[in-house]
XYZ file of C-alpha atoms in Angstrom:
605
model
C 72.549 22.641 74.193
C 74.254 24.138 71.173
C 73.086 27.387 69.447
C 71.504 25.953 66.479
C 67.748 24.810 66.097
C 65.650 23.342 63.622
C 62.670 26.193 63.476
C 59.329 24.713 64.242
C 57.214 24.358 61.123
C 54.791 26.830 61.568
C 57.829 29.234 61.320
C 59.368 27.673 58.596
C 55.901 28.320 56.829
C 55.843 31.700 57.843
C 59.180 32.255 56.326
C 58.786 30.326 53.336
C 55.251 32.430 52.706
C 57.117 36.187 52.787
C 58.916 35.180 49.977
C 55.980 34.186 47.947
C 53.189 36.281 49.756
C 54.084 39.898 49.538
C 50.313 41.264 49.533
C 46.658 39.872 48.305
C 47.528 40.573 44.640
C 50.050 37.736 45.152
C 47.561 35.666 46.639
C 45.200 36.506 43.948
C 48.068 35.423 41.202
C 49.012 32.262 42.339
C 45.545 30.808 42.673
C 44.776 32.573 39.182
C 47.403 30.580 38.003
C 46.253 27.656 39.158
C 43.003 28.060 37.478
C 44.589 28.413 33.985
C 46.941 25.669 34.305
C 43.718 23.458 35.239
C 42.118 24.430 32.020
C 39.479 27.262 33.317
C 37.819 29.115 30.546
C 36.313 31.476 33.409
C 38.004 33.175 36.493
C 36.178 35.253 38.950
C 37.659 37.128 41.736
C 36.170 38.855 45.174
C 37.793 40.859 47.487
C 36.518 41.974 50.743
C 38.373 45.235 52.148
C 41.208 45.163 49.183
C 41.691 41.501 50.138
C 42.362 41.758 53.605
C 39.416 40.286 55.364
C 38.711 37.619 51.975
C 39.773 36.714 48.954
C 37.766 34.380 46.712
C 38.583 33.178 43.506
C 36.450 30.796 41.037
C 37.044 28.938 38.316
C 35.781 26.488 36.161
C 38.653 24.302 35.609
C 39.126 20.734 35.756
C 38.908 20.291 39.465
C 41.127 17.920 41.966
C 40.120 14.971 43.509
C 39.804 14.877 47.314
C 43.260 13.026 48.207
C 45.230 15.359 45.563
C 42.826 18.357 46.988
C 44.686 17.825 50.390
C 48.222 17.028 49.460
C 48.172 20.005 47.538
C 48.451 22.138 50.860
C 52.208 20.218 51.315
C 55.404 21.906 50.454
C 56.324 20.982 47.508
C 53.571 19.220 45.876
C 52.836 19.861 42.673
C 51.368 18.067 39.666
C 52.826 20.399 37.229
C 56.364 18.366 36.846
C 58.626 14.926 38.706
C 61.737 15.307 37.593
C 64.448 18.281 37.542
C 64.756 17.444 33.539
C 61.576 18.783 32.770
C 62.429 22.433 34.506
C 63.709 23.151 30.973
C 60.410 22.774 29.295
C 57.556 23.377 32.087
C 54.172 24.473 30.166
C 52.889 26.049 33.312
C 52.453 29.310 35.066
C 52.897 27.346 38.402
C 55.365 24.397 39.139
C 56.950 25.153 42.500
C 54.375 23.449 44.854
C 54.633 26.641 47.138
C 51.613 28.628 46.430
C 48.733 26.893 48.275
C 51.221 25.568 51.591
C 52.550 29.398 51.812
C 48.807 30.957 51.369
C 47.802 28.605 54.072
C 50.869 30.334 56.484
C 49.383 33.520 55.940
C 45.571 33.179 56.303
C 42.790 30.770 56.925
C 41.912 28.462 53.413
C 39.052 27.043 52.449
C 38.945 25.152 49.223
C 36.151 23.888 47.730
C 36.795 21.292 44.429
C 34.956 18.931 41.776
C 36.059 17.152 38.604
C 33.453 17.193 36.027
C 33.562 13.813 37.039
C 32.506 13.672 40.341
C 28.578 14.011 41.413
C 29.970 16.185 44.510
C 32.497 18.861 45.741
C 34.604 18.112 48.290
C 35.616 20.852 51.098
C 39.358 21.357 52.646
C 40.072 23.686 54.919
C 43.766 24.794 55.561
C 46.130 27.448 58.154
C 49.240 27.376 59.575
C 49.303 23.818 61.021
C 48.226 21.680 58.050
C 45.267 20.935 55.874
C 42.027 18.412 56.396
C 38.704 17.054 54.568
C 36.100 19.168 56.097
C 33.138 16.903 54.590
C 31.142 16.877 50.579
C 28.957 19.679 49.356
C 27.213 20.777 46.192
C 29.526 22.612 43.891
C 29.287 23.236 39.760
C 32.485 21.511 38.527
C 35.571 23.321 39.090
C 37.521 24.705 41.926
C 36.159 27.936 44.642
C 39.410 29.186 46.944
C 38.772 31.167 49.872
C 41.220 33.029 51.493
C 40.173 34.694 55.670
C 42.100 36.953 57.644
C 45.269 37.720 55.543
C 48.358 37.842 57.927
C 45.987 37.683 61.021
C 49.486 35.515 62.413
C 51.421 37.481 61.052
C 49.867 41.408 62.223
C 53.675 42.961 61.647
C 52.752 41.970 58.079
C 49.315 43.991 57.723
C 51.207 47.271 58.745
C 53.434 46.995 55.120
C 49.928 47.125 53.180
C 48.540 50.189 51.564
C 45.087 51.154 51.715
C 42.471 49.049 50.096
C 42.244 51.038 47.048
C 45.914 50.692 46.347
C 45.807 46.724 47.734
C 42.634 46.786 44.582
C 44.520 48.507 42.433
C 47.214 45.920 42.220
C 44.844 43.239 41.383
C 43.490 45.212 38.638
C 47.194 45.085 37.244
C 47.356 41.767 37.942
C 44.604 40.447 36.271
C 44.742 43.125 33.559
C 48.118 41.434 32.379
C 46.533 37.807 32.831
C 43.604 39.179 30.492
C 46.457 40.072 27.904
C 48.526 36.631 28.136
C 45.186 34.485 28.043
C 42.653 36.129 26.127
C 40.043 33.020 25.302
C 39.582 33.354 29.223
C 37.516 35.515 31.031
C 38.252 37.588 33.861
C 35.863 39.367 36.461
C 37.031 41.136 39.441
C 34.555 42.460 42.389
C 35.253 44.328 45.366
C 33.074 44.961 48.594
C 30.240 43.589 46.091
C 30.808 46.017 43.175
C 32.222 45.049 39.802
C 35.922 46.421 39.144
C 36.981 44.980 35.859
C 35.396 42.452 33.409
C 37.269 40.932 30.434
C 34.805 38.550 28.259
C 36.622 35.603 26.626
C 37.596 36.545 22.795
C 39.140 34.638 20.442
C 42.046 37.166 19.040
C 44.936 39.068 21.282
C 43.876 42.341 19.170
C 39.947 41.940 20.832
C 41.331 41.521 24.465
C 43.880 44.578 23.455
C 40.277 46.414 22.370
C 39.576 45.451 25.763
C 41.944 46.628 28.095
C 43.310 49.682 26.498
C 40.227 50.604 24.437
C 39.386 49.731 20.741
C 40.822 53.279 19.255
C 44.216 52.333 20.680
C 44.140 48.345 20.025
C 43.165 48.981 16.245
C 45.866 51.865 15.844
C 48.797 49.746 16.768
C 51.268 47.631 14.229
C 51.914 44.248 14.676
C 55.459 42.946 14.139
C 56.063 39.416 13.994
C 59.992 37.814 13.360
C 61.340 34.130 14.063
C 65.172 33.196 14.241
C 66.591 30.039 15.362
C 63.112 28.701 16.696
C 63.128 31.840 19.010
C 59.700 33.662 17.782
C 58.524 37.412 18.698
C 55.109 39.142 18.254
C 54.402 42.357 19.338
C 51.688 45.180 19.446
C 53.052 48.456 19.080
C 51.382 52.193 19.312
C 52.929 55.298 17.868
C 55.738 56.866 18.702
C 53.364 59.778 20.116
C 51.733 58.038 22.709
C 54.726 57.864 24.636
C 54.412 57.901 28.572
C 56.704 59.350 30.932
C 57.270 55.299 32.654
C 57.302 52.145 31.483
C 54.106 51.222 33.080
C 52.355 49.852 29.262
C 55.702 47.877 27.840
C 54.534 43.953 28.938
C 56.746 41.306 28.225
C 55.442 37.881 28.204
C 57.633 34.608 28.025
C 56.639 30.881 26.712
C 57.399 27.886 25.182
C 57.422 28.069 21.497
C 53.822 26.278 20.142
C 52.315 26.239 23.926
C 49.743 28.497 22.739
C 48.289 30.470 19.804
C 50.704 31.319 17.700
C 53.759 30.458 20.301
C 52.135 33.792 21.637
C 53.434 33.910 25.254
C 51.336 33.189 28.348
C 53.961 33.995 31.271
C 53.980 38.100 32.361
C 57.410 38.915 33.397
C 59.374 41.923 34.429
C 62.487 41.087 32.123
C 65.745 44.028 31.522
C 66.736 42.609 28.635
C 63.176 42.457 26.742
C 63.122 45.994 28.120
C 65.913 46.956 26.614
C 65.195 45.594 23.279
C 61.953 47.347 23.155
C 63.610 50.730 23.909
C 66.087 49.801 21.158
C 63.412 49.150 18.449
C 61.985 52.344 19.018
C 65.300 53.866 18.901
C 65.606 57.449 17.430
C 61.969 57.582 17.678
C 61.083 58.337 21.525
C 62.991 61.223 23.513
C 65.285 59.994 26.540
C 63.261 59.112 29.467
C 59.853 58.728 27.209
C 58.450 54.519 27.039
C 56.431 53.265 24.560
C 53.040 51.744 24.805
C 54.166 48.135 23.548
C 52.827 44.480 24.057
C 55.988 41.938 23.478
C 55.428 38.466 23.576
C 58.397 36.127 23.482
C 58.476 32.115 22.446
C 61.357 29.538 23.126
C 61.878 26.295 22.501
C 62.544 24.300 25.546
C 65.409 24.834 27.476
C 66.521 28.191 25.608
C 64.125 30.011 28.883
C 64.568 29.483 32.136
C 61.345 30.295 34.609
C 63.086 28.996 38.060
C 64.958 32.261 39.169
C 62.608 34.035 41.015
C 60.274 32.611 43.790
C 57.633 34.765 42.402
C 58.269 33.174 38.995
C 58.465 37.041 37.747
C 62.010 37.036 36.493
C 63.652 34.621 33.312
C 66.873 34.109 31.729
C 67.282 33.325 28.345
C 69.956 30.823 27.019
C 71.081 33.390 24.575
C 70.018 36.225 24.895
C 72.020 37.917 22.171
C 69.489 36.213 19.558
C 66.492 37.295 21.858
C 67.556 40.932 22.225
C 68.440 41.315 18.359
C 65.194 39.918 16.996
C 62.889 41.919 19.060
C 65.076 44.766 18.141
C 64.648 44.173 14.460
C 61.081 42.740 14.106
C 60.291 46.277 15.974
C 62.041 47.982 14.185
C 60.807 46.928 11.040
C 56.834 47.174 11.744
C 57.608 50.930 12.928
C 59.479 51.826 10.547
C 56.886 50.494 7.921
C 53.959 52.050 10.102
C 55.610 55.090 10.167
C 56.488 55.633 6.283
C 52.922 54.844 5.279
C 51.104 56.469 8.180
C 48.886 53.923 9.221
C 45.668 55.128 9.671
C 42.614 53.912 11.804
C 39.083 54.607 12.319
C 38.860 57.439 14.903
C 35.742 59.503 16.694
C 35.816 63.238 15.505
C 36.750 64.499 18.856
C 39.783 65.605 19.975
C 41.507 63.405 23.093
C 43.692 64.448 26.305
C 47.162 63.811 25.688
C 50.287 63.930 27.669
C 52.813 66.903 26.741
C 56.467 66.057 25.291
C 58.795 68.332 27.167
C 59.862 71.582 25.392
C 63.224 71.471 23.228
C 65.193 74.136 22.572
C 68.018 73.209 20.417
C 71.199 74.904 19.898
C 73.478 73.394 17.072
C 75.110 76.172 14.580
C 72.928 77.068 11.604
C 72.714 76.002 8.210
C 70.661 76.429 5.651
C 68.098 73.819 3.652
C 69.657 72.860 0.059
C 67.971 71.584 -2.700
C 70.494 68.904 -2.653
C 68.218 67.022 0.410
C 65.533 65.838 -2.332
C 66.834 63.157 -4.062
C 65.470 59.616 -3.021
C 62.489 58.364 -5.335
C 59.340 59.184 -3.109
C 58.058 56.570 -1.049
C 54.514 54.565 -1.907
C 51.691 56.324 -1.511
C 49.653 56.151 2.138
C 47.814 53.092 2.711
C 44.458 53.841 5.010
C 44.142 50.773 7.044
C 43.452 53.325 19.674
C 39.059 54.344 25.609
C 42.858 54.892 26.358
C 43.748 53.267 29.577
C 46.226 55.839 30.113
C 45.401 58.367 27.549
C 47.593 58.941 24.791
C 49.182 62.433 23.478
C 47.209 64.216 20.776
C 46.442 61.749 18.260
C 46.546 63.079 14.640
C 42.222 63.092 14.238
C 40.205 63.545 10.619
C 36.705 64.091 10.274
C 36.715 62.478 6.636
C 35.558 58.975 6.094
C 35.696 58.879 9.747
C 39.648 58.097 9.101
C 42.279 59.594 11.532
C 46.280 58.053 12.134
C 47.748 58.244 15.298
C 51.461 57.654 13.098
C 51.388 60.361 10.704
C 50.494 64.090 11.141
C 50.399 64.774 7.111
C 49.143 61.616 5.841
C 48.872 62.573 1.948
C 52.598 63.720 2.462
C 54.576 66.905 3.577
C 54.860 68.023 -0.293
C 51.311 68.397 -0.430
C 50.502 70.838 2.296
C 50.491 74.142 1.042
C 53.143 76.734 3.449
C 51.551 79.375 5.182
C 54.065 81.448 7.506
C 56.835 80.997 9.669
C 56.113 81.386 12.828
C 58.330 82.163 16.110
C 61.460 81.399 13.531
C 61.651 77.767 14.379
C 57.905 76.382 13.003
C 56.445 76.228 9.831
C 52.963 76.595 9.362
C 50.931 74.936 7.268
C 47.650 73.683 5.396
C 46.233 70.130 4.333
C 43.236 68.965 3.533
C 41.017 69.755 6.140
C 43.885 70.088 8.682
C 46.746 72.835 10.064
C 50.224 71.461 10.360
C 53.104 72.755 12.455
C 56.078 71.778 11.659
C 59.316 72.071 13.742
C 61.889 73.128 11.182
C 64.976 71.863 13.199
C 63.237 68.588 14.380
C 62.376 67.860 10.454
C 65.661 68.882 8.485
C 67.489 66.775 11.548
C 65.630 63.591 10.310
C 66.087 64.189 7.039
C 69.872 64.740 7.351
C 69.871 61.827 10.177
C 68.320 58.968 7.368
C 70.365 60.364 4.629
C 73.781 59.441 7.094
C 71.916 55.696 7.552
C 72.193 55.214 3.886
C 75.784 56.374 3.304
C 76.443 54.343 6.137
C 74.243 51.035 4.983
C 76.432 51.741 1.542
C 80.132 52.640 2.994
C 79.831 55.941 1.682
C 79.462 58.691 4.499
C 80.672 61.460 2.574
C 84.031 63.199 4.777
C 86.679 65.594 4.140
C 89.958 65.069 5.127
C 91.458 68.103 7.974
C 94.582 69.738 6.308
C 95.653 70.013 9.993
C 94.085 67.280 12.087
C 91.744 68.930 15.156
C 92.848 68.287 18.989
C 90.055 68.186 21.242
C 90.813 67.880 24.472
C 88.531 65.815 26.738
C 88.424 63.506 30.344
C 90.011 60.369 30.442
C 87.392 58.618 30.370
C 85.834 59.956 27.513
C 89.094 59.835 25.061
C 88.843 56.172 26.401
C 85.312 55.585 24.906
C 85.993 57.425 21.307
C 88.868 55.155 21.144
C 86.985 51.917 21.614
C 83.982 53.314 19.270
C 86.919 53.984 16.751
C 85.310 51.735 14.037
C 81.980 53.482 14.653
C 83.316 56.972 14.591
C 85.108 56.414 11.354
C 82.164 54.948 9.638
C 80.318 58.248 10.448
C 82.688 60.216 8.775
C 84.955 61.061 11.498
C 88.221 58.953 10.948
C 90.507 59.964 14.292
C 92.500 57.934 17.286
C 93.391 58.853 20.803
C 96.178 60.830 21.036
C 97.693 60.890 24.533
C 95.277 60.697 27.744
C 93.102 63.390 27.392
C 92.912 64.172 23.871
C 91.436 63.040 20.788
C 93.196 63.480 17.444
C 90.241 64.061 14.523
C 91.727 63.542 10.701
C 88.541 63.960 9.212
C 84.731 65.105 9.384
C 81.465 64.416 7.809
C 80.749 66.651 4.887
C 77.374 67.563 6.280
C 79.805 69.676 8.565
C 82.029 70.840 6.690
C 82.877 74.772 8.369
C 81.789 73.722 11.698
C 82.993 73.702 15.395
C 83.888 70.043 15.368
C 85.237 70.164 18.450
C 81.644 71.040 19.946
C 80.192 67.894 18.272
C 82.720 65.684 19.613
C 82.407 66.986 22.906
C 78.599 65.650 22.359
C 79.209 62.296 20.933
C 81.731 61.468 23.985
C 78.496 63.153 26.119
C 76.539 60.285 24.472
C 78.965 57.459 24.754
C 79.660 58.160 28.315
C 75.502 58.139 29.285
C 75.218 54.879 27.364
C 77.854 52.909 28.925
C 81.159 51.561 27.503
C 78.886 48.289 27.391
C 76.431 49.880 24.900
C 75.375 48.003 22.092
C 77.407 49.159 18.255
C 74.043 49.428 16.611
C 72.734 52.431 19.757
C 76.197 53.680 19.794
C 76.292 54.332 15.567
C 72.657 55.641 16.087
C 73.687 58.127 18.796
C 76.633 59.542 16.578
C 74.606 59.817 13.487
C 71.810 61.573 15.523
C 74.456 63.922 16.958
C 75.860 64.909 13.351
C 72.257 65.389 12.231
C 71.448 67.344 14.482
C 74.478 69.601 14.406
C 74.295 70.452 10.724
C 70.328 71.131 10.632
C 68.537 74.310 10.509
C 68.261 76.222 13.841
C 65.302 77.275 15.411
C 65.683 80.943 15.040
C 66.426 81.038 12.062
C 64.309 82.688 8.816
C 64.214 79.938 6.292
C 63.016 81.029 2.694
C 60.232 79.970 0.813
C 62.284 77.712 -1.728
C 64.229 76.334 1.483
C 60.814 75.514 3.166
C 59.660 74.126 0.003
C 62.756 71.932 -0.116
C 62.690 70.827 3.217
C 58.702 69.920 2.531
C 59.824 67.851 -0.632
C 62.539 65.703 1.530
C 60.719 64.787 4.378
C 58.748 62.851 1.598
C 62.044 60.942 0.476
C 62.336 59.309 4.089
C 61.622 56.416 5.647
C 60.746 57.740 8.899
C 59.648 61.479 8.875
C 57.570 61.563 12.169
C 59.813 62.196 14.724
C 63.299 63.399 14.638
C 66.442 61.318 15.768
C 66.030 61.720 19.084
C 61.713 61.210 19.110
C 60.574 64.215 19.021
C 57.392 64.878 17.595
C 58.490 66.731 13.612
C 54.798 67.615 13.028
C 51.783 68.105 14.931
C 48.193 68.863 13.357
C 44.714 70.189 14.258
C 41.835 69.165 12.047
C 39.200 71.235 10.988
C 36.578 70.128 13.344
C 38.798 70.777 16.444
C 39.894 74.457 15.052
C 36.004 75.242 14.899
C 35.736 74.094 18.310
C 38.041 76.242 19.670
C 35.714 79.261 18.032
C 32.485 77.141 19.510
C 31.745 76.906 15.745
């Protein structure tokens, strides 16, 4: 006999199911799935020991009828598409015809169906070795799955699983991010017999926001909303200070364009490029290694998304993703920066709230002092007034009048208007508002304003440079003389016209003016730095971003060093004449405030 066999069935099942049944939350999220592809406006979930012992899900979709009810349980039988043409454009979570046959490989099924149609259920129970009519009963309309003895056949399997608080904690996620992609459903989760989670059915994306990461958050964050090419992107975005130290609250969700409300999408996916795009919107406005709390939802027309390149159906590739990255870029981009110029502002409870802690800074670029000749741009509009935290944010910016507090913008009546107290450790400026104290990190502001004043003599051509009577040598690894020379173009529209010159040094003919009497060796040390942590790869847009960042930071006030009352006044009056003044270049926080209330509190006044 030769030394290759065809593997019985119940093998091949077994197999099949480890690529598709990793743990009861992936149980849980391919019979979810089913539910909302057959229409359910409810879905309710039990667990018994995190899953183990049972899983039960109910919903009241449109049912199956009893000969569909027991093909289901075969490889590959799906009603969701009959032809590899429509892959392109498949409307559903679920298409594979692997969910059911591979949760029957791993535990004991029994499914219990009725179309509104019908006047009775009909049960089918299901394991390893194939599926069978088990006889009518009386069910409400819809379709009950229960799931025994989760890898009994498989014990090797049970050993990989956490405890049931962990295995319970994953649904949660799970069904959390369901809640968010289909919010005129409703959700419930028990466990053991005690309610976990319970999203209601609303009619808006904001509501089931309010929902799952409480209605201060939800009604704090910006929506941004951009279309290009029939590609369409709407996102939810919080401040710049809620930041969290992992990505944990960016979701991306995929769809077809027009598939739902909106085109909003209905697929969750763990997706590097929509990643990457959201990190790139928020650009300049969150420190390295800080994420965002941001809701992303992507639409495509057919055929520009493909779902079918993961067996989990949690991974996509877009058709061109150029076009995707660059319009969630900008339509971020754009919201924030409008969000963050007017300070949006949102009703708030007059209590202060637990807040993650942006690591210290201490920066060390060579002084300079605050002109006059910062103020100059006409002042921006006037601030418009307009988020229970799942994962609490940082200090959010809170007033006590009108109820009104802005989780964007620590002096919301402007920086001009607060009246300077003191310097204070030589780096912070303190000072008063109305019914608020505001410190202010003199380096972190004056680098903003320099950084948006080299954005627009760069968005005109006009970075103003002096020319080196003897052009600088800075000496430098290979590889980092290699990346200056292929940012060349990007270099030279910063101010900083040079070439390589030989293998390990880079020839500099001229420098910003915002420099001029500096070690410019020392800053292009630090722009190489940056280069070489993005990646040769990097896009133009980061790259430009990271050199203007370095050059405003470079020529801004030190902290450490005693600034003047005409300087401080200045440097007040300019963060006014800036689009962005919250955070400096590279997101740290410029400002942060404690209102009246919360100062009392401290005194328990």
């Amino acid at each position: 006999m030769g030394k290759i066999a065809v593997l019985p069935p119940v093998v091949q099942g077994q197999i099949a199911a480890g690529e598709v049944v990793e743990r009861p939350a992936s149980v849980v999220k391919e019979l979810v799935e089913n539910a909302l592809d057959a229409g359910a406006t409810r879905v309710d979930v039990s667990l018994r020991q995190g899953g183990v012992d049972r899983i039960v899900v109910r919903d009241d979709g449109e049912g199956m009828l009893p000969d569909d009810a027991v093909l289901a349980f075969s490889r590959h039988a799906t009603s969701k598409l009959t032809r590899a043409e429509d892959l392109p454009g498949v409307p559903t979570l679920g298409f594979r015809g692997e969910a059911l046959p591979s949760i029957a490989s791993a535990g004991r099924v029994r499914l219990v169906t009725r179309p509104a149609s019908e006047a009775a259920a009909i049960v089918v129970e299901a394991d390893g070795h194939g599926a069978r009519l088990a006889g009518p009963t009386g069910a409400a309309p819809g379709t009950t799955v229960e799931v025994h003895d989760l890898f009994a056949a498989t014990p090797a399997r049970r050993k990989f699983l956490r405890t049931a608080a962990t295995e319970v904690g994953h649904v949660v996620d799970l069904l959390t991010r369901l809640a968010v992609a289909c919010p005129t459903t409703g959700f419930r989760l028990e466990h053991d017999g005690r309610e976990v989670v319970a999203y209601p059915p609303v009619q808006t994306l904001r509501q089931r926001l309010a929902q799952v990461l409480g209605a201060e958050r939800a009604a704090g964050m910006v929506e941004a909303e951009g279309i290009r090419e029939g590609v369409a992107v709407r996102a939810f975005l919080a401040s710049p200070r809620e930041s969290l130290a992992t990505a944990r609250l960016v979701w991306t969700f995929v769809a077809l364009a027009g598939g739902t409300e909106r085109g909003v999408a209905r697929r969750w996916v763990r997706d590097r490029l929509l990643l990457r795009a959201v990190l790139d919107g928020y650009e300049s406005l969150l420190m390295r290694g800080r994420y965002p709390v941001a809701m992303v939802f992507v639409a495509t027309p057919p055929g520009e998304c493909d779902v079918n390149v993961h067996p989990a159906k949690l991974e996509v590739r877009f058709r061109r993703p150029a076009l995707v990255h660059q319009l969630v870029v900008s339509s971020l981009r754009s919201a924030l920066t409008t969000a963050l110029k007017e300070g949006a502002t949102v009703d708030v409870v007059a209590a202060a709230t637990a807040r993650e802690v942006a690591p210290a800074y201490v920066p060390a670029p060579p002084p300079v002092t605050v002109e006059p000749a910062d103020v100059g741009v006409a002042a921006p509009a006037a601030p418009s007034a307009t988020a229970s935290p799942w994962t609490r944010p940082a200090p959010a910016a809170l007033s006590t009048a009108g109820g009104q507090g802005t989780l964007w913008q620590a002096a919301p009546e402007g920086f001009a208007a607060l009246r300077f107290v003191g310097q204070v450790f030589e780096g912070y400026l303190l000072c008063e508002g109305r019914g608020r104290v505001v410190l202010i990190d003199q380096h972190a502001a004056h680098e903003r304003v320099r950084f948006e004043r080299l954005r627009r003599q760069h968005a005109a051509g006009n970075v103003e440079r002096d020319p080196l009577l003897v052009p600088e040598t800075v000496t430098l690894p290979r590889l980092q003389v290699a990346l200056l020379g292929e940012h060349q173009a990007v270099l030279a529209a910063a101010g900083m016209e040079g070439e390589p010159f030989g293998a390990d040094t880079f020839l500099l003919r001229t420098i910003p003016r915002l420099l001029r009497g500096k070690d410019v060796g020392t800053l292009v040390r630090a722009i190489a730095d940056e280069l070489a942590s993005e990646g040769a790869s990097g896009a133009a847009a980061r790259a430009l971003d990271g050199v203007l960042a370095t050059l405003a930071c470079h020529s801004a006030v030190r902290v450490g060093q005693g600034l003047a009352p005409g300087q401080v006044r200045a440097l007040l009056e300019a963060m006014d004449t800036v689009d962005v003044n919250a955070h400096c270049p590279h997101g740290r926080p410029v400002a942060v405030e404690l209102t009246r209330v919360q100062v009392e509190s401290l005194f328990g006044r």
